[in-house]
Amino acid sequence: MADLRMDRTCNPPEFALARVEVALEGRPLLQGVDLDLTRGSFLLVLGPTGAGKTTILRLLLGLQHPGAGKTLVEGREWSTLSRANRAHIRQRIGYVQQQVGLLQAPALYNVTLPLRWRGVSRDVADECGKTAMASVGLSGYEREPALSLSGGERQRLAMARACAVEPDVLFLDEFTNHQDPAHEDLLESLAHGFHGRGGTVVVVSHRLDQVRRMATRGGDAVQIAIVIDGQVYVCAWPALPSFATEPAGPGPFLRRLALASESEVELAAVPTS
């Protein structure tokens, strides 16, 4: 299986949320959230459905404005940037959404479209697209209609599209949905490999087993942001026991998550020592 072609060192921008508040239908969703995403960060965002995980991604991307507080990129508020500056920064970001959006067109066309928008010639774009598709196990699918692919194949196609532009940042929202274990491992390996080249990675997940696997694989560089009851709690994997035993905050959620499956693997997901 081919590797993604990365001919340059990543130089990701820095992102931050400062005292951010967001309400949804009059209900507080995020309350006074502070979050720093320095260059080369690897952040795993964990929380229950509806906690605001995807909202945090959209805030970091400047796609959503907070009700209060600041969303910053390179120390400047997204809202103060010109349209051209916003576009320039977003061209450095690969974004895989939970609900994959694809055109009714061949798979390769879907992958190469962002490159063509940037003025890349068709031949070069197609070469980059084929390499990216091979990297996610989709070699030979170039002419297949994108909308005829399975859910897992569509998700991998979205990953190929995000990586084909050679970004500095990857924002991955439930990016291993519908994958079998082998392809899940493949996508996680690509994320870790990208981080190893200096890129910033943010992964949203609701699964403790995946967070454990990616956190332990990435070592001390990986931070976990637990989103619960409007707050964000950040720690490394070894520090999770102190949160899991708390009577409030993320404690009850982490204990429920660990007990959600009867398998011993899931029950051992939250470290106890």
PDB file of N, CA, C and O in Angstrom, residues 70-108:
ATOM      1  N   LYS A  70     -13.295  34.272  22.373  1.00  0.00           N
ATOM      2  CA  LYS A  70     -12.545  34.470  21.142  1.00  0.00           C
ATOM      3  C   LYS A  70     -12.097  33.140  20.550  1.00  0.00           C
ATOM      4  O   LYS A  70     -11.725  32.219  21.276  1.00  0.00           O
ATOM      5  N   THR A  71     -12.162  33.064  19.217  1.00  0.00           N
ATOM      6  CA  THR A  71     -11.587  31.943  18.481  1.00  0.00           C
ATOM      7  C   THR A  71     -10.398  32.493  17.702  1.00  0.00           C
ATOM      8  O   THR A  71     -10.552  33.395  16.871  1.00  0.00           O
ATOM      9  N   LEU A  72      -9.216  31.959  17.969  1.00  0.00           N
ATOM     10  CA  LEU A  72      -7.977  32.552  17.483  1.00  0.00           C
ATOM     11  C   LEU A  72      -7.216  31.597  16.568  1.00  0.00           C
ATOM     12  O   LEU A  72      -7.189  30.388  16.787  1.00  0.00           O
ATOM     13  N   VAL A  73      -6.571  32.176  15.560  1.00  0.00           N
ATOM     14  CA  VAL A  73      -5.629  31.447  14.716  1.00  0.00           C
ATOM     15  C   VAL A  73      -4.406  32.335  14.554  1.00  0.00           C
ATOM     16  O   VAL A  73      -4.525  33.509  14.190  1.00  0.00           O
ATOM     17  N   GLU A  74      -3.256  31.797  14.883  1.00  0.00           N
ATOM     18  CA  GLU A  74      -2.006  32.571  14.890  1.00  0.00           C
ATOM     19  C   GLU A  74      -2.145  33.844  15.712  1.00  0.00           C
ATOM     20  O   GLU A  74      -1.620  34.902  15.360  1.00  0.00           O
ATOM     21  N   GLY A  75      -2.885  33.759  16.810  1.00  0.00           N
ATOM     22  CA  GLY A  75      -3.029  34.881  17.725  1.00  0.00           C
ATOM     23  C   GLY A  75      -4.030  35.938  17.311  1.00  0.00           C
ATOM     24  O   GLY A  75      -4.230  36.920  18.030  1.00  0.00           O
ATOM     25  N   ARG A  76      -4.701  35.746  16.181  1.00  0.00           N
ATOM     26  CA  ARG A  76      -5.678  36.724  15.695  1.00  0.00           C
ATOM     27  C   ARG A  76      -7.066  36.086  15.662  1.00  0.00           C
ATOM     28  O   ARG A  76      -7.210  34.887  15.389  1.00  0.00           O
ATOM     29  N   GLU A  77      -8.073  36.879  15.917  1.00  0.00           N
ATOM     30  CA  GLU A  77      -9.439  36.362  15.872  1.00  0.00           C
ATOM     31  C   GLU A  77      -9.841  36.066  14.428  1.00  0.00           C
ATOM     32  O   GLU A  77      -9.601  36.870  13.515  1.00  0.00           O
ATOM     33  N   TRP A  78     -10.458  34.918  14.246  1.00  0.00           N
ATOM     34  CA  TRP A  78     -10.922  34.558  12.908  1.00  0.00           C
ATOM     35  C   TRP A  78     -11.777  35.670  12.311  1.00  0.00           C
ATOM     36  O   TRP A  78     -11.682  35.978  11.116  1.00  0.00           O
ATOM     37  N   SER A  79     -12.617  36.270  13.127  1.00  0.00           N
ATOM     38  CA  SER A  79     -13.574  37.259  12.619  1.00  0.00           C
ATOM     39  C   SER A  79     -12.906  38.523  12.107  1.00  0.00           C
ATOM     40  O   SER A  79     -13.526  39.305  11.375  1.00  0.00           O
ATOM     41  N   THR A  80     -11.649  38.762  12.490  1.00  0.00           N
ATOM     42  CA  THR A  80     -10.949  39.973  12.043  1.00  0.00           C
ATOM     43  C   THR A  80     -10.170  39.753  10.753  1.00  0.00           C
ATOM     44  O   THR A  80      -9.664  40.717  10.174  1.00  0.00           O
ATOM     45  N   LEU A  81     -10.067  38.516  10.301  1.00  0.00           N
ATOM     46  CA  LEU A  81      -9.288  38.221   9.106  1.00  0.00           C
ATOM     47  C   LEU A  81     -10.094  38.523   7.848  1.00  0.00           C
ATOM     48  O   LEU A  81     -11.316  38.375   7.825  1.00  0.00           O
ATOM     49  N   SER A  82      -9.386  38.914   6.813  1.00  0.00           N
ATOM     50  CA  SER A  82     -10.046  39.116   5.522  1.00  0.00           C
ATOM     51  C   SER A  82     -10.461  37.768   4.947  1.00  0.00           C
ATOM     52  O   SER A  82      -9.965  36.708   5.366  1.00  0.00           O
ATOM     53  N   ARG A  83     -11.362  37.796   3.987  1.00  0.00           N
ATOM     54  CA  ARG A  83     -11.807  36.557   3.361  1.00  0.00           C
ATOM     55  C   ARG A  83     -10.622  35.824   2.731  1.00  0.00           C
ATOM     56  O   ARG A  83     -10.511  34.600   2.831  1.00  0.00           O
ATOM     57  N   ALA A  84      -9.697  36.577   2.119  1.00  0.00           N
ATOM     58  CA  ALA A  84      -8.534  35.958   1.485  1.00  0.00           C
ATOM     59  C   ALA A  84      -7.637  35.287   2.515  1.00  0.00           C
ATOM     60  O   ALA A  84      -7.134  34.179   2.282  1.00  0.00           O
ATOM     61  N   ASN A  85      -7.433  35.934   3.664  1.00  0.00           N
ATOM     62  CA  ASN A  85      -6.597  35.335   4.701  1.00  0.00           C
ATOM     63  C   ASN A  85      -7.241  34.091   5.292  1.00  0.00           C
ATOM     64  O   ASN A  85      -6.572  33.100   5.580  1.00  0.00           O
ATOM     65  N   ARG A  86      -8.560  34.139   5.491  1.00  0.00           N
ATOM     66  CA  ARG A  86      -9.256  32.956   5.999  1.00  0.00           C
ATOM     67  C   ARG A  86      -9.113  31.795   5.025  1.00  0.00           C
ATOM     68  O   ARG A  86      -8.858  30.654   5.428  1.00  0.00           O
ATOM     69  N   ALA A  87      -9.284  32.079   3.744  1.00  0.00           N
ATOM     70  CA  ALA A  87      -9.172  31.033   2.725  1.00  0.00           C
ATOM     71  C   ALA A  87      -7.759  30.462   2.685  1.00  0.00           C
ATOM     72  O   ALA A  87      -7.570  29.245   2.547  1.00  0.00           O
ATOM     73  N   HIS A  88      -6.762  31.334   2.817  1.00  0.00           N
ATOM     74  CA  HIS A  88      -5.370  30.882   2.779  1.00  0.00           C
ATOM     75  C   HIS A  88      -5.075  29.922   3.928  1.00  0.00           C
ATOM     76  O   HIS A  88      -4.424  28.884   3.737  1.00  0.00           O
ATOM     77  N   ILE A  89      -5.566  30.240   5.113  1.00  0.00           N
ATOM     78  CA  ILE A  89      -5.326  29.380   6.270  1.00  0.00           C
ATOM     79  C   ILE A  89      -6.061  28.056   6.102  1.00  0.00           C
ATOM     80  O   ILE A  89      -5.516  26.975   6.366  1.00  0.00           O
ATOM     81  N   ARG A  90      -7.301  28.117   5.645  1.00  0.00           N
ATOM     82  CA  ARG A  90      -8.087  26.879   5.507  1.00  0.00           C
ATOM     83  C   ARG A  90      -7.532  25.972   4.421  1.00  0.00           C
ATOM     84  O   ARG A  90      -7.758  24.752   4.448  1.00  0.00           O
ATOM     85  N   GLN A  91      -6.805  26.528   3.458  1.00  0.00           N
ATOM     86  CA  GLN A  91      -6.172  25.685   2.446  1.00  0.00           C
ATOM     87  C   GLN A  91      -5.078  24.814   3.042  1.00  0.00           C
ATOM     88  O   GLN A  91      -4.664  23.822   2.429  1.00  0.00           O
ATOM     89  N   ARG A  92      -4.644  25.148   4.245  1.00  0.00           N
ATOM     90  CA  ARG A  92      -3.599  24.376   4.924  1.00  0.00           C
ATOM     91  C   ARG A  92      -4.201  23.310   5.845  1.00  0.00           C
ATOM     92  O   ARG A  92      -3.478  22.631   6.563  1.00  0.00           O
ATOM     93  N   ILE A  93      -5.526  23.171   5.826  1.00  0.00           N
ATOM     94  CA  ILE A  93      -6.219  22.274   6.742  1.00  0.00           C
ATOM     95  C   ILE A  93      -6.961  21.200   5.956  1.00  0.00           C
ATOM     96  O   ILE A  93      -7.696  21.492   5.014  1.00  0.00           O
ATOM     97  N   GLY A  94      -6.769  19.959   6.347  1.00  0.00           N
ATOM     98  CA  GLY A  94      -7.567  18.858   5.831  1.00  0.00           C
ATOM     99  C   GLY A  94      -8.644  18.521   6.846  1.00  0.00           C
ATOM    100  O   GLY A  94      -8.339  18.311   8.024  1.00  0.00           O
ATOM    101  N   TYR A  95      -9.897  18.469   6.406  1.00  0.00           N
ATOM    102  CA  TYR A  95     -11.022  18.307   7.326  1.00  0.00           C
ATOM    103  C   TYR A  95     -11.874  17.140   6.872  1.00  0.00           C
ATOM    104  O   TYR A  95     -12.430  17.152   5.773  1.00  0.00           O
ATOM    105  N   VAL A  96     -11.961  16.108   7.701  1.00  0.00           N
ATOM    106  CA  VAL A  96     -12.839  14.973   7.433  1.00  0.00           C
ATOM    107  C   VAL A  96     -14.036  15.091   8.359  1.00  0.00           C
ATOM    108  O   VAL A  96     -13.906  14.972   9.581  1.00  0.00           O
ATOM    109  N   GLN A  97     -15.202  15.322   7.787  1.00  0.00           N
ATOM    110  CA  GLN A  97     -16.411  15.498   8.575  1.00  0.00           C
ATOM    111  C   GLN A  97     -17.057  14.146   8.883  1.00  0.00           C
ATOM    112  O   GLN A  97     -16.868  13.165   8.170  1.00  0.00           O
ATOM    113  N   GLN A  98     -17.832  14.132   9.942  1.00  0.00           N
ATOM    114  CA  GLN A  98     -18.516  12.911  10.339  1.00  0.00           C
ATOM    115  C   GLN A  98     -19.488  12.456   9.261  1.00  0.00           C
ATOM    116  O   GLN A  98     -19.600  11.274   8.962  1.00  0.00           O
ATOM    117  N   GLN A  99     -20.202  13.409   8.675  1.00  0.00           N
ATOM    118  CA  GLN A  99     -21.099  13.124   7.559  1.00  0.00           C
ATOM    119  C   GLN A  99     -20.378  13.519   6.278  1.00  0.00           C
ATOM    120  O   GLN A  99     -20.253  14.704   5.970  1.00  0.00           O
ATOM    121  N   VAL A 100     -19.911  12.538   5.544  1.00  0.00           N
ATOM    122  CA  VAL A 100     -19.072  12.801   4.379  1.00  0.00           C
ATOM    123  C   VAL A 100     -19.905  13.387   3.238  1.00  0.00           C
ATOM    124  O   VAL A 100     -20.950  12.839   2.880  1.00  0.00           O
ATOM    125  N   GLY A 101     -19.439  14.490   2.680  1.00  0.00           N
ATOM    126  CA  GLY A 101     -20.087  15.100   1.529  1.00  0.00           C
ATOM    127  C   GLY A 101     -19.321  14.782   0.252  1.00  0.00           C
ATOM    128  O   GLY A 101     -18.138  15.121   0.135  1.00  0.00           O
ATOM    129  N   LEU A 102     -19.972  14.101  -0.678  1.00  0.00           N
ATOM    130  CA  LEU A 102     -19.331  13.734  -1.940  1.00  0.00           C
ATOM    131  C   LEU A 102     -20.219  14.138  -3.102  1.00  0.00           C
ATOM    132  O   LEU A 102     -21.444  14.221  -2.970  1.00  0.00           O
ATOM    133  N   LEU A 103     -19.592  14.366  -4.250  1.00  0.00           N
ATOM    134  CA  LEU A 103     -20.318  14.711  -5.462  1.00  0.00           C
ATOM    135  C   LEU A 103     -20.685  13.452  -6.237  1.00  0.00           C
ATOM    136  O   LEU A 103     -20.021  12.413  -6.125  1.00  0.00           O
ATOM    137  N   GLN A 104     -21.709  13.554  -7.045  1.00  0.00           N
ATOM    138  CA  GLN A 104     -22.101  12.446  -7.917  1.00  0.00           C
ATOM    139  C   GLN A 104     -21.155  12.444  -9.113  1.00  0.00           C
ATOM    140  O   GLN A 104     -21.497  12.872 -10.216  1.00  0.00           O
ATOM    141  N   ALA A 105     -19.955  11.952  -8.848  1.00  0.00           N
ATOM    142  CA  ALA A 105     -18.873  11.968  -9.832  1.00  0.00           C
ATOM    143  C   ALA A 105     -17.904  10.858  -9.464  1.00  0.00           C
ATOM    144  O   ALA A 105     -17.993  10.273  -8.378  1.00  0.00           O
ATOM    145  N   PRO A 106     -16.948  10.527 -10.356  1.00  0.00           N
ATOM    146  CA  PRO A 106     -15.976   9.483 -10.023  1.00  0.00           C
ATOM    147  C   PRO A 106     -15.210   9.798  -8.740  1.00  0.00           C
ATOM    148  O   PRO A 106     -15.013  10.962  -8.377  1.00  0.00           O
ATOM    149  N   ALA A 107     -14.763   8.759  -8.077  1.00  0.00           N
ATOM    150  CA  ALA A 107     -14.067   8.924  -6.804  1.00  0.00           C
ATOM    151  C   ALA A 107     -12.840   9.814  -6.951  1.00  0.00           C
ATOM    152  O   ALA A 107     -12.603  10.701  -6.107  1.00  0.00           O
ATOM    153  N   LEU A 108     -12.059   9.603  -7.997  1.00  0.00           N
ATOM    154  CA  LEU A 108     -10.845  10.399  -8.170  1.00  0.00           C
ATOM    155  C   LEU A 108     -11.177  11.877  -8.340  1.00  0.00           C
ATOM    156  O   LEU A 108     -10.462  12.742  -7.815  1.00  0.00           O
TER     157      LEU A 108
END
